[in-house]
XYZ file of C-alpha atoms in Angstrom:
579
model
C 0.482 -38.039 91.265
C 3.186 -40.640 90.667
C 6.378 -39.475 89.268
C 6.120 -42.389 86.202
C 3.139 -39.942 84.529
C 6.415 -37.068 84.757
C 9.122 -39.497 82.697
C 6.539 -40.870 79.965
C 5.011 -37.447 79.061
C 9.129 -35.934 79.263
C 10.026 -38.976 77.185
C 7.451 -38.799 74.562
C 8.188 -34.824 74.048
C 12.312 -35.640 73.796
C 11.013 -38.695 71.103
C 8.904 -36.271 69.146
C 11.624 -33.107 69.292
C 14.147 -35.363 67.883
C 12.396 -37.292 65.873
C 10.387 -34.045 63.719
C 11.401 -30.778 64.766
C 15.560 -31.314 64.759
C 14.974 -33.590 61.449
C 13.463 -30.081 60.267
C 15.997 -27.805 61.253
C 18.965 -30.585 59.442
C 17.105 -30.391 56.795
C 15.329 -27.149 55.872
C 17.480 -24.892 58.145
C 21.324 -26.297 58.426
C 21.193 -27.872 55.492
C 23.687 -30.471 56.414
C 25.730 -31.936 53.555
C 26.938 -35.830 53.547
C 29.823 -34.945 50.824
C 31.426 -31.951 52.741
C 34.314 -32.648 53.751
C 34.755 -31.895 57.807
C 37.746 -29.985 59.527
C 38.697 -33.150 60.875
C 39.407 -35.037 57.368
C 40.782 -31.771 56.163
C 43.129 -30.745 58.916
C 43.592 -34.337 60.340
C 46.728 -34.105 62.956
C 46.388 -36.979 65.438
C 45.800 -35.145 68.425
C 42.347 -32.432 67.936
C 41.451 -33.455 64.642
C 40.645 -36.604 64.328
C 37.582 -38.044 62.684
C 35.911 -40.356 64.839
C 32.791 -42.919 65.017
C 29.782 -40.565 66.037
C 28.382 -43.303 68.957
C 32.059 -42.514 70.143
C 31.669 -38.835 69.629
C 28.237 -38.519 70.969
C 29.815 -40.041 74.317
C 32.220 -37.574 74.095
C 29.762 -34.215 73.671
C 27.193 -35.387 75.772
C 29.382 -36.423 78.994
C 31.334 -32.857 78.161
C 28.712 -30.709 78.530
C 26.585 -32.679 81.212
C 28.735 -32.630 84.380
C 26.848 -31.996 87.481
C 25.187 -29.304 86.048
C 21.899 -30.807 84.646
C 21.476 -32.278 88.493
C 22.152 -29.290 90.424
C 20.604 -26.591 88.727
C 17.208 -28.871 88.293
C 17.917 -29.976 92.028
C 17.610 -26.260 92.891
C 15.126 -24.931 90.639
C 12.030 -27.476 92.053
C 11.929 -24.678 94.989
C 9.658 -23.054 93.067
C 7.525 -25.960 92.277
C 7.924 -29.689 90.134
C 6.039 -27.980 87.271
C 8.073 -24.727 86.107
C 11.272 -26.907 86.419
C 10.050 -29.618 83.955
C 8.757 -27.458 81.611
C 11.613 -25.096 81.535
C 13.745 -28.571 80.942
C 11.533 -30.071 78.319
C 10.386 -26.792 76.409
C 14.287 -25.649 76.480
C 15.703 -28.959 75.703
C 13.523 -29.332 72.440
C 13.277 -25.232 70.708
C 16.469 -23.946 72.628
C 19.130 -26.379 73.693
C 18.811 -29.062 70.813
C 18.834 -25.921 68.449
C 21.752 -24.133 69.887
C 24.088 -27.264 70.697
C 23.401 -28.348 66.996
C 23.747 -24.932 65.377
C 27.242 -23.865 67.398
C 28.519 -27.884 65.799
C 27.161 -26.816 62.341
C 28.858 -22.990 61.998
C 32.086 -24.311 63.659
C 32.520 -27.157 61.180
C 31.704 -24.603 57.812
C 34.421 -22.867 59.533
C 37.649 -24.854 59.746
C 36.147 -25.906 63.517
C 37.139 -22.647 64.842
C 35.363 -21.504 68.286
C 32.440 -19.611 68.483
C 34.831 -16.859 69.897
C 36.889 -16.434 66.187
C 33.535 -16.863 64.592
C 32.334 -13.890 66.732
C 35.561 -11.778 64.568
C 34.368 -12.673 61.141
C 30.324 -12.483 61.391
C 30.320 -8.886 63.862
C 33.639 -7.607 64.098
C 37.349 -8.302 65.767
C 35.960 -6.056 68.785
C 32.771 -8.085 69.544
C 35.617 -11.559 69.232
C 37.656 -10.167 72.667
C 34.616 -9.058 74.066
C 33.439 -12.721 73.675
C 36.372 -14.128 74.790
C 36.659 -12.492 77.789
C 32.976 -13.760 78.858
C 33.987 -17.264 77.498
C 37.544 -17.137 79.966
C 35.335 -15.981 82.947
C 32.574 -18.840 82.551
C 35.200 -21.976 81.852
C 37.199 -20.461 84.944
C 34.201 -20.752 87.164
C 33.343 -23.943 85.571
C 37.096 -25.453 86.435
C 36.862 -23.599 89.773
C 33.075 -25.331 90.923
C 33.371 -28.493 89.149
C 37.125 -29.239 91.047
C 34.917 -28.262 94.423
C 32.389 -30.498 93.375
C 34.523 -34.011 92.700
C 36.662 -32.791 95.726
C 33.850 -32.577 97.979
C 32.202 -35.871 96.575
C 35.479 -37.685 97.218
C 35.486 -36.580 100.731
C 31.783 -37.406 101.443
C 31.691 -40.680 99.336
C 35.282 -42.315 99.514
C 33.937 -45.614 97.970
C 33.689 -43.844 95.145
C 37.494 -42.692 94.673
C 38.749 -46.301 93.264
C 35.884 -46.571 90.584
C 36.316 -43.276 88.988
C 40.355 -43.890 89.121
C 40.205 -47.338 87.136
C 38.627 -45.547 84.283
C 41.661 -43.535 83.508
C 43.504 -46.721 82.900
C 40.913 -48.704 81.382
C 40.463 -45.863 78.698
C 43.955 -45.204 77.780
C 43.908 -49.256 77.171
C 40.775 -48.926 74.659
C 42.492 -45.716 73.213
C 45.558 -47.667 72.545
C 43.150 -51.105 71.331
C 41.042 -48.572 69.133
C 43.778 -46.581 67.407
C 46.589 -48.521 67.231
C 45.293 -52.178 66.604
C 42.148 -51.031 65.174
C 39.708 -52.709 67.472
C 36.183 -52.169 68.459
C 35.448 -49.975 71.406
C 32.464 -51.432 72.450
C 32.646 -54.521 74.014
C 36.102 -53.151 75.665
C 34.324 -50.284 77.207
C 31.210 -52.260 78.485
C 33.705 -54.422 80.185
C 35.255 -51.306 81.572
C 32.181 -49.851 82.575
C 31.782 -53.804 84.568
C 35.033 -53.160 86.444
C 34.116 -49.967 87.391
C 30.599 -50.800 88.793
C 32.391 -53.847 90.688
C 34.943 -51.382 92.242
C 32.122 -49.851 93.485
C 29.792 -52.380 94.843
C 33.153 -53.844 96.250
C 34.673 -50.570 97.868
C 30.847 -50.410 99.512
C 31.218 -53.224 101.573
C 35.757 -53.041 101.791
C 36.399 -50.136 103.943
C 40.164 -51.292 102.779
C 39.418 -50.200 99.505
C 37.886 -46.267 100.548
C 40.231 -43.567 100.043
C 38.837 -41.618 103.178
C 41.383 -38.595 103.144
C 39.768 -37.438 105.970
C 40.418 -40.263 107.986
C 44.043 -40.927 107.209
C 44.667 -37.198 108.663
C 43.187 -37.951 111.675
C 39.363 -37.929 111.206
C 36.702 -34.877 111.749
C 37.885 -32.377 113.876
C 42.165 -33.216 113.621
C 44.440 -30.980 113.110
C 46.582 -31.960 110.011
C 49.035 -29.913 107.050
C 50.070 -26.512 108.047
C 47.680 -26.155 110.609
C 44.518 -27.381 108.597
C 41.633 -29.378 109.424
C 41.431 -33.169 108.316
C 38.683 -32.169 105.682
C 40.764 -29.353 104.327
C 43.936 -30.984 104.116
C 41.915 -34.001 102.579
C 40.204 -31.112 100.108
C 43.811 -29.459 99.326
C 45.173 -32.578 98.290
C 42.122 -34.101 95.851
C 42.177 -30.392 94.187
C 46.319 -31.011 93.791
C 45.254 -34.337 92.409
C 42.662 -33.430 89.848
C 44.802 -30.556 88.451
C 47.991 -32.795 88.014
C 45.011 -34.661 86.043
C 43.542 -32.584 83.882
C 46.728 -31.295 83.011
C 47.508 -34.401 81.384
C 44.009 -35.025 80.100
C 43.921 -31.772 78.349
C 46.932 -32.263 76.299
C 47.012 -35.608 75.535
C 45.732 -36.815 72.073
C 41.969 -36.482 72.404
C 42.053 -40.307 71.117
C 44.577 -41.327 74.168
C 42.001 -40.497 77.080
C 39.216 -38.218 76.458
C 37.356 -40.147 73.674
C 37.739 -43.996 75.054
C 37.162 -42.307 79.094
C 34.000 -40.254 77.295
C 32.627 -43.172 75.215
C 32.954 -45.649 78.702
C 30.751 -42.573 80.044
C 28.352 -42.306 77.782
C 27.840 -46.016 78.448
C 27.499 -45.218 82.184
C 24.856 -42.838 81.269
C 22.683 -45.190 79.321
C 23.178 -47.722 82.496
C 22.939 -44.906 84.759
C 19.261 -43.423 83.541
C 18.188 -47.254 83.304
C 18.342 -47.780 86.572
C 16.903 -44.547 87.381
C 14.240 -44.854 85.223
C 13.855 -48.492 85.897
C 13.742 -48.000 89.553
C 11.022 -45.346 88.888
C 8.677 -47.619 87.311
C 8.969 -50.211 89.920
C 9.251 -47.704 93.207
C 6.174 -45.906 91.154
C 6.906 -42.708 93.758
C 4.186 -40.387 94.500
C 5.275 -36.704 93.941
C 5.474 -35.425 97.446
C 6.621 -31.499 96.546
C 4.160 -28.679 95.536
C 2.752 -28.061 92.053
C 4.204 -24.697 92.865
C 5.540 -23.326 96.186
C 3.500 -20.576 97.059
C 6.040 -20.353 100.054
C 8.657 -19.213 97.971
C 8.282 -16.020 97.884
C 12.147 -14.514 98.779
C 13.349 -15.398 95.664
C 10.966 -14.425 92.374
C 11.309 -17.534 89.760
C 10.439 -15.476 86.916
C 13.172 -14.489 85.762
C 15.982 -16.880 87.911
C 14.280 -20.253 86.855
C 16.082 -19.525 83.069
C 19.391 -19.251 84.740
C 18.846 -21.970 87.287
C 18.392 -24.058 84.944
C 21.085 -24.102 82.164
C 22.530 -27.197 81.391
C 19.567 -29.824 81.106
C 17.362 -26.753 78.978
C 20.059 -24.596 77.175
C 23.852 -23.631 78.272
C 26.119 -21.656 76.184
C 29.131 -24.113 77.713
C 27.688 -26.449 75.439
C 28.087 -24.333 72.241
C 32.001 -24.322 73.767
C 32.325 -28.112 73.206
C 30.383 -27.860 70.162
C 32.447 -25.684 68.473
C 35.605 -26.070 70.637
C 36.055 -29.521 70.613
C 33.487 -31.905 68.831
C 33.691 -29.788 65.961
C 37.242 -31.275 64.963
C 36.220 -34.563 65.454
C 33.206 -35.022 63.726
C 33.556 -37.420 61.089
C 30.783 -36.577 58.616
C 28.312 -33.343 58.466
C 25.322 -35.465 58.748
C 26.578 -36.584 62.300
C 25.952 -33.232 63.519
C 22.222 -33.520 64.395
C 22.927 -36.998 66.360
C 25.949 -35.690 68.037
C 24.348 -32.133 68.906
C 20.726 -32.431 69.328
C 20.661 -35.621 70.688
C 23.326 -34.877 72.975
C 21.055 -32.126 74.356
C 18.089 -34.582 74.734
C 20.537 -37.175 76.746
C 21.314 -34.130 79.108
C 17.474 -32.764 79.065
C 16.969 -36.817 79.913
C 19.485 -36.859 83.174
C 17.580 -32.935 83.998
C 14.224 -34.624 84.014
C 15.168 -37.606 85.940
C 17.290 -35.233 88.350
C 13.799 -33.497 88.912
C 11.882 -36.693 89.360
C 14.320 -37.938 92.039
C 14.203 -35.134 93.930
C 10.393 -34.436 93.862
C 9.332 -37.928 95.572
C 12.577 -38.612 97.825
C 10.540 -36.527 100.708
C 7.477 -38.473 102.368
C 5.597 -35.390 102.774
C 5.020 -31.625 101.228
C 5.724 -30.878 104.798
C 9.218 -31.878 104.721
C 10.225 -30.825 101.437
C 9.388 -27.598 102.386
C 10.959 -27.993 105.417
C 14.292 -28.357 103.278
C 13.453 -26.395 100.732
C 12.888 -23.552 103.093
C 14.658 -20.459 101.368
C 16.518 -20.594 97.985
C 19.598 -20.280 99.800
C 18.801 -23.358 101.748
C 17.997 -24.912 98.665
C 21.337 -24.086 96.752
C 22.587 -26.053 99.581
C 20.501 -28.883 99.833
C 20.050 -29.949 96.190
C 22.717 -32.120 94.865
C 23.049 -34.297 98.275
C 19.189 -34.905 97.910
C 19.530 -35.770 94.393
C 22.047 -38.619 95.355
C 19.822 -39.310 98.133
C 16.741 -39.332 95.814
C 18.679 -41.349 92.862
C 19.432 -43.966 95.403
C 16.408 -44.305 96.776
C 15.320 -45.234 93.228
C 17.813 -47.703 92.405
C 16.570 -49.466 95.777
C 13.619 -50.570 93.154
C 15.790 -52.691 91.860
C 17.310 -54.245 94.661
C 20.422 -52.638 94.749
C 21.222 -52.081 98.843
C 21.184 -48.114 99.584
C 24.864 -48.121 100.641
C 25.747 -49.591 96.896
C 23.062 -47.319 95.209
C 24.709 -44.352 96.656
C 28.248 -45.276 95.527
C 27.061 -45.732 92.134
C 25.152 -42.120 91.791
C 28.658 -40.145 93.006
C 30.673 -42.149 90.571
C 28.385 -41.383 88.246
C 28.244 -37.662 88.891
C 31.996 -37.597 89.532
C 32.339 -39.055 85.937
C 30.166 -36.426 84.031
C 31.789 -34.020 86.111
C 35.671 -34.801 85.762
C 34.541 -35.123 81.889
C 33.519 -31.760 81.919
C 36.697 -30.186 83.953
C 39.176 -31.714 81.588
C 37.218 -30.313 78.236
C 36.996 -27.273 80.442
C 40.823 -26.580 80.672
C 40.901 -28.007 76.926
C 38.915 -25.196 75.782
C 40.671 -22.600 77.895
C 43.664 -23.472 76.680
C 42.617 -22.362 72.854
C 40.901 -19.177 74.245
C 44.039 -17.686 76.162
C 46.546 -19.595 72.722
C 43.306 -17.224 70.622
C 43.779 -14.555 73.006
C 48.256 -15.050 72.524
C 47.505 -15.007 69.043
C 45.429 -11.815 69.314
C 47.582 -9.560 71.036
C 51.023 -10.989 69.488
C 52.061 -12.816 73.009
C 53.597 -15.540 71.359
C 54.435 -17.738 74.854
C 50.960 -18.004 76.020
C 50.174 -19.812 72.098
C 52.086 -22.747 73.376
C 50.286 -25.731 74.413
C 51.936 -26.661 77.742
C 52.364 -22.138 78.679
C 48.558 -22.316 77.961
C 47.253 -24.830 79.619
C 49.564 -24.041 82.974
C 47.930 -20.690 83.455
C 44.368 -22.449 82.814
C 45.187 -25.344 85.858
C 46.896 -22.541 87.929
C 44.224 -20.020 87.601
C 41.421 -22.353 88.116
C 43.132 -24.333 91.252
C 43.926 -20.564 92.554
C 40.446 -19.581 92.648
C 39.291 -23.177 94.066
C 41.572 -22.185 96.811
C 41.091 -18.810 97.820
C 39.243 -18.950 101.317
C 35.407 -17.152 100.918
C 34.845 -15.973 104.487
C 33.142 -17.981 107.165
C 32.826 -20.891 104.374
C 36.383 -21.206 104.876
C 38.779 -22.964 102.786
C 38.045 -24.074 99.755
C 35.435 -22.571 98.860
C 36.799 -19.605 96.778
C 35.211 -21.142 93.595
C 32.365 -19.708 94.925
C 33.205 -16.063 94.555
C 32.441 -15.690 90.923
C 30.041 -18.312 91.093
C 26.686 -16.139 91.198
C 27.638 -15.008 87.787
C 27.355 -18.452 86.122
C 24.051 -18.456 85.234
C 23.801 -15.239 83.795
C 27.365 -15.883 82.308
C 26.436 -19.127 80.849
C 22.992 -18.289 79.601
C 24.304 -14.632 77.744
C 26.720 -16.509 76.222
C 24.078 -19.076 74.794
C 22.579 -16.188 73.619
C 25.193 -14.445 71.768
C 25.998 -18.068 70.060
C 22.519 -18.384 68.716
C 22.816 -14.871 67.768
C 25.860 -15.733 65.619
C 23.997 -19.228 64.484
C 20.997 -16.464 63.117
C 23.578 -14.089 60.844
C 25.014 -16.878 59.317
C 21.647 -18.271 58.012
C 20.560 -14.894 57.731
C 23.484 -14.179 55.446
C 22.768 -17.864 53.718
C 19.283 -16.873 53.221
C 17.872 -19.300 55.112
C 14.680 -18.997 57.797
C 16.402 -17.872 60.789
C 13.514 -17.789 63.100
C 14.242 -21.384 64.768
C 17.306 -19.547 66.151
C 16.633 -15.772 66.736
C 13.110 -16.548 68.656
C 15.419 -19.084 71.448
C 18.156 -16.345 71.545
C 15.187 -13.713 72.294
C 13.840 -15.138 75.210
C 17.160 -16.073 76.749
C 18.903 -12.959 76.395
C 15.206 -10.783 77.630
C 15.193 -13.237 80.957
C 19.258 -13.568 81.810
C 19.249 -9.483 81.127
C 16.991 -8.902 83.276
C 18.016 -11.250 85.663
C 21.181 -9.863 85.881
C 20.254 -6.132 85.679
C 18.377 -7.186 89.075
C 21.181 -8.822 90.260
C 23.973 -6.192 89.885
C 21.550 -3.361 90.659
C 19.700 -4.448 93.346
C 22.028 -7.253 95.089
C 25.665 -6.339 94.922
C 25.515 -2.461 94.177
C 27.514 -0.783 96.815
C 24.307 1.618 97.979
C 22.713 -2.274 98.667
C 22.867 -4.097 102.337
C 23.887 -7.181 100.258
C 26.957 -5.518 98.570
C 29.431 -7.470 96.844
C 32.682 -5.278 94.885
C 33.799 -8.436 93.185
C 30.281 -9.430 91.910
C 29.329 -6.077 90.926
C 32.443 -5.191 89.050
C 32.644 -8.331 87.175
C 28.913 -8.504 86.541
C 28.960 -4.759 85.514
C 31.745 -5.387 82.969
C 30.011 -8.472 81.522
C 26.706 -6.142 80.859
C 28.445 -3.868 79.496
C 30.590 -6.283 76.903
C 27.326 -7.929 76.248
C 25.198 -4.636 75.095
C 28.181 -3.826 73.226
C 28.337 -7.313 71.328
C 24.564 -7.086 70.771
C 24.339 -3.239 69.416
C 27.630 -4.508 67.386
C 25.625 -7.695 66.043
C 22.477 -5.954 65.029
C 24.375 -3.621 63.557
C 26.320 -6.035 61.771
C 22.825 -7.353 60.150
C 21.693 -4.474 59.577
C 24.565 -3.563 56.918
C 24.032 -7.396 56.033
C 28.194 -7.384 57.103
C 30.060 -10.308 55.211
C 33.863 -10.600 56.048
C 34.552 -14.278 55.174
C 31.868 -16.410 56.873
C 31.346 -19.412 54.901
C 28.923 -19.652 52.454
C 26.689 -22.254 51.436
C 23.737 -23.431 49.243
């Protein structure tokens, strides 16, 4: 079967969910209102509030909540066949992801733009709001923890790529400047940035001058370099330095200085990113070389651990984070929402599918696909370098050389990825200010106080040395808990998205049947996983893991029993009301 038959049928289901079925749910279900005035109009300061174009702000959402994510987990989840994965990516992207991303914009912006943590406080109760936080400060400190590992690592294994992704920050705060200071057009300035940076690239490719090869400049593999370190972990220690001295800055700078011009040259690189993917498919016209299903994977069940597998690129509750967090405070009119949120989850169900497709046909034969995919362990391993491997092999369609192609897929990835680190420490800097505010600790409300303890804490568990993986890898310690993290907290967001049309008297069902299924299949997931992988009386014990994924179940039953209970009294303590 060629992979083209994969992309038209995913592309004509992502035309037809946005076209009908989110058109449905702005209209009959949100109710979205042209004349209301948004938070960023009516709290307009400069520097989070700040009404903005929604092409701009659609960049903005869609490269914060893509990241790596929407490659990896599909990357991974095709170990249990082509055809789970895409349907889990198109069904989710369409009745879950569109629904949730869209809903979490909606509530936040009838609510002064407040995160879906305060909102938690006024639809089922202060308690249920810390509860919430604390899963919301455990999942963006894994996400800054991976994410730093991830553009580290990438920097280290593709150096070429360094001097592209460093020109954007430049070239952004230029078209920031052009934008909202001289009142130009962003456009043409960031296609012309998005030029430089592709030329950087296809440059650096051929200019070993021009490759910032840590590694090499302490010595190569195998050298001895700082304080007794390897090459590759000195190189690693100083990138993670780097990128928190960066999003530092990033994430308290006004969001028009950096993080809308950098986003919007993104979301640029993501249309001209998927076109030559997609491009490259139809003229490559790859034959699917991995299994329908894999009846050879048998050590890890799919059903439940596809749903949390795959999160970004089907649903993610980081996205209702941004939504709420975020692109709530900048969106300029209420109408925007279903372009910025919905369509922002197609563009990310768009980069899952594609993820899928490149993976599925880079092998020659079933034989060695399988031969890789040989264990889901080997293929947590395995799946983002095959993707870039994959993705390149596409772009070769189009006559792009290999080493070039290459270059261009980890500057790509880097990109969404760096995107979503900075709006990462963004949005942990409100939750600990919330948490400050909470508890009376007036320090930790303070921008710079705040956002220190997010960059210390993440770049601390980055860090931390995990065993025989050595250093570095420490961002791995909590990271078996993302996907159950990330998907109970989608959950609990379309929970709260249900009450308030609930209390509005609106159908509900479009939300509370999504939130159903994922909370049933990330509950039991992780049930299974606490209980029968890191329980102390199992061979695969883990104290950390257990504890922390204990305390989450826990705080989640309670902010469910809480919630229902909440509806049950039909609960109103200030939620906004509207016709």
């Amino acid at each position: 079967m060629s992979g083209i038959w994969l992309a038209l049928i995913g592309g004509l289901v992502f035309f037809l969910g946005y076209r009908y079925y989110s058109k449905f749910i702005a209209e009959k279900i949100y109710r979205l209102d042209p004349n209301y005035t948004t938070p960023a109009h009516q709290y307009k300061d400069g520097v989070d509030f700040v009404p903005t174009n929604k092409f701009v702000l659609w960049g903005h959402h869609f490269t914060s909540v893509a990241g790596a994510a929407p490659i990896v987990g599909p990357a991974i989840a095709v170990y249990w066949g082509w055809l789970p994965a895409i349907l889990w990516v198109l069904l989710g992207t369409v009745f879950a992801a569109g629904v949730h991303d869209f809903g979490t914009l909606v509530l936040s912006v009838r609510n002064k733009g407040q995160s879906v943590g305060t909102l938690a406080s006024k639809l089922i109760g202060q308690r249920a709001k810390v509860l919430f936080l604390f899963i919301i400060l455990l999942l963006v400190l894994m996400v800054n923890a991976v994410f730093a590992w991830v553009i580290a690592n990438l920097f280290i294994s593709f150096p070429a790529s360094v001097l592209s992704v460093f020109i954007q920050i430049p070239l952004a705060i230029w078209i920031g400047y052009s934008v909202y200071k001289r009142k130009k057009s962003m456009l043409l300035p960031s296609i012309v940035a998005l030029g430089v940076m592709y030329l950087a690239a296809i440059v650096s490719s051929y200019v070993p001058a021009l490759q910032i090869d840590l590694v090499k400049y302490f010595g190569g593999e195998g050298a001895t370099a700082l304080f007794g370190m390897s090459a590759t972990s000195a190189a690693f220690l100083v990138w993670i330095i780097v990128l928190m001295v960066y999003v530092y800055i990033a994430s308290t700078l006004p969001v028009w200085k950096l993080l809308q011009p950098r986003d919007y040259i993104n979301s640029h690189q993501l249309i001209v990113g998927l076109g030559i993917l997609y491009l490259g498919l139809l003229f490559t016209n790859p034959e699917i070389t991995a299994p329908v299903t894999n009846p050879q994977a048998n050590d890890v069940s799919w059903f439940p651990l596809l749903f949390i597998t795959i999160a970004c690129g089907a649903i993610s509750g980081f996205h209702g984070l941004v939504s709420s967090g975020t692109s709530s405070k900048q969106l300029n009119k209420e109408t925007d929402a279903r372009f910025v949120g919905y369509l922002g989850s197609v563009g990310e169900g768009a980069l899952a599918l594609i993820a899928i497709i490149a993976v599925v046909t880079f092998f020659p034969t079933a034989g060695e696909f399988t031969a890789t995919y040989s264990g889901f362990t080997a293929a947590s391993g395995a799946g983002l370098g095959v993707f870039i491997q994959g993705a390149a092999q596409l772009a070769t369609g189009l006559g792009i050389p290999a080493s070039v192609a290459a270059t261009i897929v980890s500057v790509i990835v880097v990109s969404f990825a760096a995107t979503t680190l900075d709006s990462s420490v963004r949005l942990m800097r409100y939750i600990i200010a919330e948490l400050g505010m909470e508890y009376n600790v007036k320090p930790i409300t303070k921008t710079h106080v705040a956002t220190t303890i997010a960059v210390v804490s993440s770049a601390a568990l980055t860090l931390i040395p995990q065993g025989p993986k050595g250093f570095g890898s420490g961002g791995y310690l909590l990271w078996p808990l993302f996907g159950t993290s990330n998907q109970l907290l989608a959950g609990i967001s379309l929970l709260l998205v249900s009450i308030w049309l609930k209390r509005n008297g609106r159908n509900y069902l479009p939300t509370i049947i999504p939130m159903a299924f994922v909370m049933f299949m990330t509950l039991w997931a992780m049930i299974s996983q606490v209980f029968t992988q890191w329980a102390p009386w199992t061979e695969t014990s883990d104290w950390m893991l257990f504890s922390f994924g204990a305390i989450i179940l826990i705080f989640t039953f309670w902010i469910l029993i809480t919630a229902f209970s909440a509806i049950a009294m039909n609960k109103n303590d200030s939620i906004e009301r509207s016709a």
